[in-house]
Short mmCIF file of C-alpha atoms and ligand atoms in Angstrom, two decimals:
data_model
loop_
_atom_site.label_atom_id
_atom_site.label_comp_id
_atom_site.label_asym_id
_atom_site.label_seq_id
_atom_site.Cartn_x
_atom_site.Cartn_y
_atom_site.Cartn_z
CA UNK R 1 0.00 0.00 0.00
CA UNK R 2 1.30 3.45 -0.74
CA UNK R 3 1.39 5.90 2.14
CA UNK R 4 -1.88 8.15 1.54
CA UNK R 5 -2.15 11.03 3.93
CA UNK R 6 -5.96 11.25 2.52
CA UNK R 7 -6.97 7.89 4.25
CA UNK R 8 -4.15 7.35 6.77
CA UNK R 9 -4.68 6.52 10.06
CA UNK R 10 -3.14 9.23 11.91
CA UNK R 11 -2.25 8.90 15.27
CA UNK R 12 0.94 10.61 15.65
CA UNK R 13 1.18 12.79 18.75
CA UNK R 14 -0.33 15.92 17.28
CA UNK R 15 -1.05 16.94 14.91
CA UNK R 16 -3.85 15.22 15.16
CA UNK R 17 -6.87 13.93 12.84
CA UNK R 18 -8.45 16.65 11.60
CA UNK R 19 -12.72 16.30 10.94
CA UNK R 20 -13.71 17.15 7.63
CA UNK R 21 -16.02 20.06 9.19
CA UNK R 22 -13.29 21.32 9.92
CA UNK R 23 -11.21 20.87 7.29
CA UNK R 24 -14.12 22.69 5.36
CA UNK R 25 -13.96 25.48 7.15
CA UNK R 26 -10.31 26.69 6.50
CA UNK R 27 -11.52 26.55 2.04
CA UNK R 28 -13.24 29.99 2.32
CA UNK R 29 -12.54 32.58 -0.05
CA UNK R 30 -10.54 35.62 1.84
CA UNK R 31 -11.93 37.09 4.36
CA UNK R 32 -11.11 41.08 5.60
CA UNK R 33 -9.94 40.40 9.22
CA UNK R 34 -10.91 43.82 10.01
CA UNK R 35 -14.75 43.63 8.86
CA UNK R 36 -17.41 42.37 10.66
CA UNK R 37 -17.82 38.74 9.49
CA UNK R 38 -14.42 38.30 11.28
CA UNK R 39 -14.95 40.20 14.38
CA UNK R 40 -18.07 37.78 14.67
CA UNK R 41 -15.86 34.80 14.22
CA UNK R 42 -13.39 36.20 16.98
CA UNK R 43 -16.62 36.96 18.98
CA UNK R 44 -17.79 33.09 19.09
CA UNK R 45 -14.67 32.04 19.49
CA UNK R 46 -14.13 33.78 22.33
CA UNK R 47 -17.62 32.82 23.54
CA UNK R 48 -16.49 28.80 22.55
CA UNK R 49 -12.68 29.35 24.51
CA UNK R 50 -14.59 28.22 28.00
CA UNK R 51 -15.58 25.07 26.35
CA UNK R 52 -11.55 24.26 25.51
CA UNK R 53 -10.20 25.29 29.28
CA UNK R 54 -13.18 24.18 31.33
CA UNK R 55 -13.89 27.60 32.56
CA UNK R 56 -14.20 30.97 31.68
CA UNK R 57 -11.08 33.76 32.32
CA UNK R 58 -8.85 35.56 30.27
CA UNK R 59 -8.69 33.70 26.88
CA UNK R 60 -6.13 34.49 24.06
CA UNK R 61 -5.43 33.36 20.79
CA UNK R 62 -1.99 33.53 19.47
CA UNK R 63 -1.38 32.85 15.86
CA UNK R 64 1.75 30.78 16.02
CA UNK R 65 2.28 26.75 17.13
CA UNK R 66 2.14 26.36 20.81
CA UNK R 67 5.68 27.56 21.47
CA UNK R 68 4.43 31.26 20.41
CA UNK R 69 2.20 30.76 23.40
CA UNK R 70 4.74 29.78 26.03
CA UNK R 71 7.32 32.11 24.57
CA UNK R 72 4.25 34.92 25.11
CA UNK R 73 3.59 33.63 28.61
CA UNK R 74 6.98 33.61 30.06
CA UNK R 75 8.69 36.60 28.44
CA UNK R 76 5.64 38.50 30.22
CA UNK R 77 4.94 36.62 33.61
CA UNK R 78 8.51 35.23 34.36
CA UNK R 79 9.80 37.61 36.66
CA UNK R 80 12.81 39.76 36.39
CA UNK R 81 13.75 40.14 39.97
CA UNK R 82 12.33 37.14 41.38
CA UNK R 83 13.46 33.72 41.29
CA UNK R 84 12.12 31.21 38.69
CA UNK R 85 11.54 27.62 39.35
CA UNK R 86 11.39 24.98 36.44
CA UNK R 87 10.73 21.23 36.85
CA UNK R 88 11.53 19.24 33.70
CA UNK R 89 11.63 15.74 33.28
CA UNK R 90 11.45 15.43 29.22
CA UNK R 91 11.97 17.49 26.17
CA UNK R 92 9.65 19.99 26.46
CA UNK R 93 10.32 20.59 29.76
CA UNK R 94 13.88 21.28 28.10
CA UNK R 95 11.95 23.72 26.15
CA UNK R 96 10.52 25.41 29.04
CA UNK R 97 13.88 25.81 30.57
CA UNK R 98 15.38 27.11 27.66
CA UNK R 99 12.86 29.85 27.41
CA UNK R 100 12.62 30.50 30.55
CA UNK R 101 16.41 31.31 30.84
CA UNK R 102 16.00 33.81 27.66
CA UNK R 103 13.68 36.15 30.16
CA UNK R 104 15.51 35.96 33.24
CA UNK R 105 18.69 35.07 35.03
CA UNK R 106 17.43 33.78 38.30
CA UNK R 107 16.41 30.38 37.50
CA UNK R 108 16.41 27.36 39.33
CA UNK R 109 15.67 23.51 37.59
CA UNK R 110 14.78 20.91 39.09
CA UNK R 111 14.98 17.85 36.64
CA UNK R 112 13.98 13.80 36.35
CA UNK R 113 15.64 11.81 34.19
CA UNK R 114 13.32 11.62 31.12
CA UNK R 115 9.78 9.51 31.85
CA UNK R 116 10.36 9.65 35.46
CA UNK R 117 8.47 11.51 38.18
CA UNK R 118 9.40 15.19 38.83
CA UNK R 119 11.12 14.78 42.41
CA UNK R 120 8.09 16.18 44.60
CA UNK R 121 10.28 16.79 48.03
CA UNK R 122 12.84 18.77 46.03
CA UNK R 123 10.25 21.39 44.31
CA UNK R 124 8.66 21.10 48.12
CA UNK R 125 12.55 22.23 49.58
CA UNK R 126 12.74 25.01 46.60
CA UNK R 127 9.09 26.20 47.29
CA UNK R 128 9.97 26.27 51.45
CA UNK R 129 13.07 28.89 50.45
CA UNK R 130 9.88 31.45 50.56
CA UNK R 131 11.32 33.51 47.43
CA UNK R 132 9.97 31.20 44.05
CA UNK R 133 7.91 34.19 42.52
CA UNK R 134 7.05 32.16 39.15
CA UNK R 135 6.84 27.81 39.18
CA UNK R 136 7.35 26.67 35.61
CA UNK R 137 6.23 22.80 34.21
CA UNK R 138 5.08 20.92 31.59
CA UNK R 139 1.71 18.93 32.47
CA UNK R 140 1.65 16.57 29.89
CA UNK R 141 5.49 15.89 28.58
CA UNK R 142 4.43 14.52 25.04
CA UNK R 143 8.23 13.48 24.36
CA UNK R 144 7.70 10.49 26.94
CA UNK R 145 4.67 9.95 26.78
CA UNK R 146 4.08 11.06 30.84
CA UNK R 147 1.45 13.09 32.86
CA UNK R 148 3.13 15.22 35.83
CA UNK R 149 0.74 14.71 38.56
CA UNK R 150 -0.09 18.55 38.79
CA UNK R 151 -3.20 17.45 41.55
CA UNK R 152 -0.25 16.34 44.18
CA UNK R 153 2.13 19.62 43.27
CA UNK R 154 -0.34 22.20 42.48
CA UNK R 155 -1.06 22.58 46.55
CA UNK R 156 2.48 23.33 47.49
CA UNK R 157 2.69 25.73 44.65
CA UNK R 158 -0.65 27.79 45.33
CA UNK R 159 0.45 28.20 48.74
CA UNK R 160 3.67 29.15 48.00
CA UNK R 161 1.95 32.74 46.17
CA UNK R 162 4.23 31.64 43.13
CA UNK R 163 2.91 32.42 39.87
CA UNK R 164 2.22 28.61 38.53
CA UNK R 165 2.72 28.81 34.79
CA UNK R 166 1.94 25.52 32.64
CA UNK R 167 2.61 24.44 29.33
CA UNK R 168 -0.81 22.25 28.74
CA UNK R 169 -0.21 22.15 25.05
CA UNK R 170 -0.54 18.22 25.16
CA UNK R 171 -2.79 18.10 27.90
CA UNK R 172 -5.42 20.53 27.29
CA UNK R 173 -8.79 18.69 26.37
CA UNK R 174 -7.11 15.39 26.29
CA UNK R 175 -6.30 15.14 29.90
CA UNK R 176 -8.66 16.66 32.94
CA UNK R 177 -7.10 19.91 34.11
CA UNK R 178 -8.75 22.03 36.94
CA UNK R 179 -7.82 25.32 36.50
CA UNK R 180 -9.12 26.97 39.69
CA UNK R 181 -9.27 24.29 42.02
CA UNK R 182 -5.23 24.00 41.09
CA UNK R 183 -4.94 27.71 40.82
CA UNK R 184 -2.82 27.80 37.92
CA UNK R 185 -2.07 31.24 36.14
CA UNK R 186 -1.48 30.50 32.74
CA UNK R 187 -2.51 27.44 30.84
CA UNK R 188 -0.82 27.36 27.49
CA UNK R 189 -3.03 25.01 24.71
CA UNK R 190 -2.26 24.39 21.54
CA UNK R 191 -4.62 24.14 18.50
CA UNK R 192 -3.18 20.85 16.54
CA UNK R 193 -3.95 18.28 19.93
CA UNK R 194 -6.61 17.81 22.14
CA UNK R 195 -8.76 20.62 20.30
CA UNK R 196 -8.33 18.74 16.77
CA UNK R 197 -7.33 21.32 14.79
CA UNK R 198 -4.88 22.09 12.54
CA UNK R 199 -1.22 23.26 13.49
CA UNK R 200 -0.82 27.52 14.21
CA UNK R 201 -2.45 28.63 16.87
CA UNK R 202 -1.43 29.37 20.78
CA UNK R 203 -4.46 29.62 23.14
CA UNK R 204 -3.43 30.65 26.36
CA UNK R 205 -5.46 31.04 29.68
CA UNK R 206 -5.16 33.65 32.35
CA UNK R 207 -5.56 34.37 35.59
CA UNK R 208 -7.27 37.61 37.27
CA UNK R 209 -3.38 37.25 38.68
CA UNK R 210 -1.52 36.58 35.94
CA UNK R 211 -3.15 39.77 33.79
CA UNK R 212 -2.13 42.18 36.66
CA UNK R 213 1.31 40.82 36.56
CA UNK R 214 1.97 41.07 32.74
CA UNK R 215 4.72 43.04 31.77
CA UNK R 216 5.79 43.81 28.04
CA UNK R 217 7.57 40.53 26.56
CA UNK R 218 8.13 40.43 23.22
CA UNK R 219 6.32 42.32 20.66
CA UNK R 220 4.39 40.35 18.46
CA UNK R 221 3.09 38.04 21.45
CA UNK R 222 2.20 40.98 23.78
CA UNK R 223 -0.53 39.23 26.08
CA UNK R 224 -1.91 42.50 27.03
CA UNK R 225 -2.47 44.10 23.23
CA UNK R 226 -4.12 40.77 22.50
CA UNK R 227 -6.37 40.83 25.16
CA UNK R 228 -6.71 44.45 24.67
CA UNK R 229 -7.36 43.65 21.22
CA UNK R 230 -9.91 40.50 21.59
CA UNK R 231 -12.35 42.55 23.88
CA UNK R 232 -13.07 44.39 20.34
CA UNK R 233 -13.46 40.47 18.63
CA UNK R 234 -10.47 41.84 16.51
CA UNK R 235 -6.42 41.28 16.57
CA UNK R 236 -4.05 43.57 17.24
CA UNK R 237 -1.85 42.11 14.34
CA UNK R 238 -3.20 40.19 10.54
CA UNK R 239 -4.60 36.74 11.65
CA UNK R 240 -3.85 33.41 10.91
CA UNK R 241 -7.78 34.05 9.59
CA UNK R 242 -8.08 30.41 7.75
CA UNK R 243 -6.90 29.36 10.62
CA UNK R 244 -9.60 31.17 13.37
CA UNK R 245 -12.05 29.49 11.25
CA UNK R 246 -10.84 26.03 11.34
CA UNK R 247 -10.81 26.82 15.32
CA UNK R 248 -14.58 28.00 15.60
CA UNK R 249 -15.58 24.85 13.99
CA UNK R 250 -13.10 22.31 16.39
CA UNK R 251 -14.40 24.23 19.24
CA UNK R 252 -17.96 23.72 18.29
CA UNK R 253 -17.21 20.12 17.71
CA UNK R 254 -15.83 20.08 21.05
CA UNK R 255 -18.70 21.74 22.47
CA UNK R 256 -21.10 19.04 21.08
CA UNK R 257 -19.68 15.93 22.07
CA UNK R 258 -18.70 17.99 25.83
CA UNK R 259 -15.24 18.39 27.46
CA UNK R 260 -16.13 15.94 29.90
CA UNK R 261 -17.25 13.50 27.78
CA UNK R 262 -14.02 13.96 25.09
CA UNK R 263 -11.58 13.50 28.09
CA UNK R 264 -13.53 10.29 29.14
CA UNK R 265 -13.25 8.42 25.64
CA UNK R 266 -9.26 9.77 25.75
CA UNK R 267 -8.76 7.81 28.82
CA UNK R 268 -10.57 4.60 27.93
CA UNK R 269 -8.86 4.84 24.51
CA UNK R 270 -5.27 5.33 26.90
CA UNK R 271 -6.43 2.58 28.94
CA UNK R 272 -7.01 -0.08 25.72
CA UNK R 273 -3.88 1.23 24.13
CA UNK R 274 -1.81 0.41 27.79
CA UNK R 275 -3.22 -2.91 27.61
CA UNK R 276 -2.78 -3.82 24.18
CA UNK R 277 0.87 -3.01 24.28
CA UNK R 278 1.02 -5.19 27.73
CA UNK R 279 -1.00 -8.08 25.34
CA UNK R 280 1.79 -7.79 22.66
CA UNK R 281 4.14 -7.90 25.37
CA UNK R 282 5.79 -4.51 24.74
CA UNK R 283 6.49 -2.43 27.46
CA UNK R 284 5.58 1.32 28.25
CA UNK R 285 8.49 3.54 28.54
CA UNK R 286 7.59 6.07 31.39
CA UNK R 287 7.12 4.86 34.75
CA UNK R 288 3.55 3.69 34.02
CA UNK R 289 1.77 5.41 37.24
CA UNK R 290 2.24 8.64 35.43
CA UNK R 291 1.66 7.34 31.93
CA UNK R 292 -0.35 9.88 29.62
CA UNK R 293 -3.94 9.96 28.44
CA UNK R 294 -3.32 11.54 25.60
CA UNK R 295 0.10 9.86 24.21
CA UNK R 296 1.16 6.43 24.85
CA UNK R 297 5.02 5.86 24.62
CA UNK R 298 6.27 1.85 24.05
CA UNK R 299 10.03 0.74 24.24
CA UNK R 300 11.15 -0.47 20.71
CA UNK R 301 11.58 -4.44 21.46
CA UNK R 302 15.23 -5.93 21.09
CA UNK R 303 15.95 -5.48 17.52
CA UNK R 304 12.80 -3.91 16.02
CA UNK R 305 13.79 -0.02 15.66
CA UNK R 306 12.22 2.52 13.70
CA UNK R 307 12.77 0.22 10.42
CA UNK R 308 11.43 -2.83 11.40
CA UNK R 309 8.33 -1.16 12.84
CA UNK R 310 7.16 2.41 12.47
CA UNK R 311 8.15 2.49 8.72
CA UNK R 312 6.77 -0.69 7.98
CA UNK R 313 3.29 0.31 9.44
CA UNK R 314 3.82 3.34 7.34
CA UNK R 315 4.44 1.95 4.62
CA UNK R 316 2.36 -0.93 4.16
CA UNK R 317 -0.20 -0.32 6.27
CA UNK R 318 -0.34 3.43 5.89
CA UNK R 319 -0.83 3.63 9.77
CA UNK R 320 1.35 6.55 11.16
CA UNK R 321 2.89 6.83 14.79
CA UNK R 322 5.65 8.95 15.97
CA UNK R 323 9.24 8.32 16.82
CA UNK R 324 11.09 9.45 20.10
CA UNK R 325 12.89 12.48 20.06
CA UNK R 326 16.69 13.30 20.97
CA UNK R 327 18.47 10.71 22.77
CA UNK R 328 15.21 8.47 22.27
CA UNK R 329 14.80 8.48 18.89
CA UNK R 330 14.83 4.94 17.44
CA UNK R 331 14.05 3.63 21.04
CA UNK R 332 10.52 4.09 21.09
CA UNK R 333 7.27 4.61 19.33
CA UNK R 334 4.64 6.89 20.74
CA UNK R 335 1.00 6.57 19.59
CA UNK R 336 -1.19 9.75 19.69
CA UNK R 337 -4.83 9.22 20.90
CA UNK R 338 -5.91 12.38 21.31
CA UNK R 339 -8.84 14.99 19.90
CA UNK R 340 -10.74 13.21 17.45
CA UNK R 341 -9.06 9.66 17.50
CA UNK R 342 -11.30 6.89 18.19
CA UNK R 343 -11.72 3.22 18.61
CA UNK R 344 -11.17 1.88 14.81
CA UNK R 345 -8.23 3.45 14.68
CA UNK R 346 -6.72 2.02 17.71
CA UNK R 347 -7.88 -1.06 16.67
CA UNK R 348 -6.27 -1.20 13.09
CA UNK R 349 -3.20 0.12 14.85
CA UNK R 350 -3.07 -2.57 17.13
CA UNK R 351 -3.98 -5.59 14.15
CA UNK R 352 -0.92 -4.11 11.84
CA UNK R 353 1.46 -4.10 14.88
CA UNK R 354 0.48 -7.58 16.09
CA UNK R 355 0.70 -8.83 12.10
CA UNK R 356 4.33 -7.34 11.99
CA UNK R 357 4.95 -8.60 15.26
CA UNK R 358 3.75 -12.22 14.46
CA UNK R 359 5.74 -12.08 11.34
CA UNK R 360 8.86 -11.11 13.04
CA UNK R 361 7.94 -14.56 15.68
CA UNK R 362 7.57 -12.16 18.64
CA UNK R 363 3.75 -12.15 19.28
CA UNK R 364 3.12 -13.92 22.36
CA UNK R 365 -0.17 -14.20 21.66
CA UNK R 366 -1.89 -13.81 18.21
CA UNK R 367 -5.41 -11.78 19.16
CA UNK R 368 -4.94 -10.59 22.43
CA UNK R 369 -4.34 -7.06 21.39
CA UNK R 370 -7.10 -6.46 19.61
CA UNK R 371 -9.22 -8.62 22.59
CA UNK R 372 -8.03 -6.13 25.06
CA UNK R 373 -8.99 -2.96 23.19
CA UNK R 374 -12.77 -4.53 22.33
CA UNK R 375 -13.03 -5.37 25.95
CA UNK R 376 -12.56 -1.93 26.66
CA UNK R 377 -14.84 -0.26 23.84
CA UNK R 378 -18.06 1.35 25.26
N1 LIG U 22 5.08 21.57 24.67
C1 LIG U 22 4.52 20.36 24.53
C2 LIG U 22 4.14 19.60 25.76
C3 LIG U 22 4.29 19.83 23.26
O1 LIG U 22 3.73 18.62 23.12
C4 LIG U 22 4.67 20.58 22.13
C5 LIG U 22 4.49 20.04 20.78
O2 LIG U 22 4.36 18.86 20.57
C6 LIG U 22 5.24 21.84 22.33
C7 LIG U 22 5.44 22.30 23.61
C8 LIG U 22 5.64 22.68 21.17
O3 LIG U 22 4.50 23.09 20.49
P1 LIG U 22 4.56 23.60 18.98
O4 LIG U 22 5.33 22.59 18.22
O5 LIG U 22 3.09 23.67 18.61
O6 LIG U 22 5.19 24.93 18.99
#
């Protein structure tokens, strides 16, 4: 079969599927971003953003990939004269750290080897110092495949009077994320995950806090001219506009089938994926307490790499999953299951890897798989 990005199976870990509503939505002709049909597209979206974060508050879209939105958030909440705490424990939280470090000079890490646990009583000793002014971390590290369990830290970090800062760009609608309750100030999203749609835009959540505390960051991201901006529906630079449209419609088809419901069907799809890699008698690669709801990341078995595997399901199944990155790529595979992704995809997923597996004479068990994800199925 020849790779066809038309009818693949997509479940790399975001971009994600995209549903042809939406898809539909991006092929209008051009549209003045100053006139009113646009301002009442900004209008509902803003009126949809609540839907996304699970609240209301102050909602921005960036045009630019997700990284626009944390460079936005950190060059303008990450303090100058206070001290700066990041907790990393995969690439992104690399990221973090690396941007974090462009804005300000008083950082402190605190890192995990990549896929484990953040160590909880060393952010605890940081926080007890009495002078963390901004807490930096990743919720969802997509590189290994990992939820940071933000309910057990988010306490400590409230009470500390830190600013708590998250990149959610993986976790947001895939992955159940209280804003309030874990009084977090800025909740970074990206468009091409949980949302399901395409790759480009930043939307970032605020805090009554956080907006008090913004200070100019960079130009083109300045929180406060956006926000100043959306309260007219308009932009206070040319929009992504095809773009904004493709986002109205994901958001409405996120407000139909409900967050709560979309972040249910993620976790039974994690759940059947984490079971029909145990059935093929793979094993997860983060330490699987903490393992993601939104990206599933398997060890490469003894002598089936990236070859053997991921581009044979590519390329004759025309099933794609993603690689590792850095020092993990080749070592695993990470499966995206996320936004729009459903059961038949897991399931023809899970028949091509057992067929290549079988092939190769390392299927344990020829069916159990694909028994463990129907077992699961609503
Ligand atoms: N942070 C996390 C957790 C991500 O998963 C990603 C992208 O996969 C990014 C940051 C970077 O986002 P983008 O590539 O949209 O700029």
């Amino acid at each position: 079969m020849t790779p066809d990005p038309e009818t693949a199976t997509f479940l790399i870990a975001g971009p994600v599927r995209i549903h042809p509503r939406v898809l539909r939505a991006m092929s209008t002709p051009s549209v003045n971003h100053r006139g009113d049909f646009f301002h009442g597209i900004v209008q509902e979206i803003r009126e949809l953003l609540p839907v996304l974060f699970g609240t209301k508050g102050h909602q921005v879209v960036l045009t630019g990939s997700g990284t626009a939105g944390l460079e936005a958030t950190y060059s303008s909440l990450v303090p100058v004269d206070g001290r700066t705490l990041v907790l990393s424990n995969g690439n992104f939280g690399e990221r973090t750290n690396t941007i974090v470090r462009r804005y300000s000079t008083h950082v402190t890490t605190v890192s995990a080897p990549w896929g484990a646990p953040i160590p909880e009583a060393e952010v605890l000793n940081e926080l007890a110092k009495g002078d963390v002014r901004a807490v930096c971390l990743v919720h969802n590290e997509t590189s290994v495949g990992l939820a940071n369990d933000l309910a057990r830290l988010a306490p400590a970090i409230r009470n500390s009077g830190a600013l708590f800062l998250v990149d959610a760009i993986s976790a947001v609608a895939g992955i159940p994320e209280p804003i309030e309750a874990w009084g977090i100030d800025a909740v970074v999203a990206g468009s091409q995950k949980g949302l399901a749609a395409p790759p480009g835009l930043a939307l970032v959540h605020l805090s009554d806090r956080a907006v008090h505390a913004l200070r100019p960051g960079t130009f083109y991201l300045d929180l406060a001219a956006h926000l100043k901006s959306l309260e007219k529906n308009d932009t206070p630079w040319t929009p992504a506009v095809p773009l904004f449209l493709a986002l109205r419609e994901a958001l409405l088809l996120l407000k139909e089938e409900g967050l709560e419901h979309r972040l249910e069907r993620t976790h039974r799809l994690a759940e059947a994926s984490r079971a029909a890699v145990d059935a093929l008698g793979l094993e997860l690669f983060p330490d699987r307490r903490y393992a993601s709801d939104t990206v599933t990341a398997v060890k490469n078995p003894e002598g089936l790499g990236d070859p053997q595997l991921r581009k044979v399901l590519e390329r004759e199944y025309n099933i794609l999953l993603q690689g590792g990155q850095g020092a993990l790529m080749g070592k695993i595979f990470r499966i995206g299951h996320m936004g729009i992704a459903d059961w038949p995809d897991l399931l023809v997923t899970f028949a091509a890897l057992e067929r290549i597996l079988g092939k190769a004479g390392r299927l344990p068990a020829p069916g159990r798989a694909l028994s463990a994800i129907v077992d699961r199925m609503p």
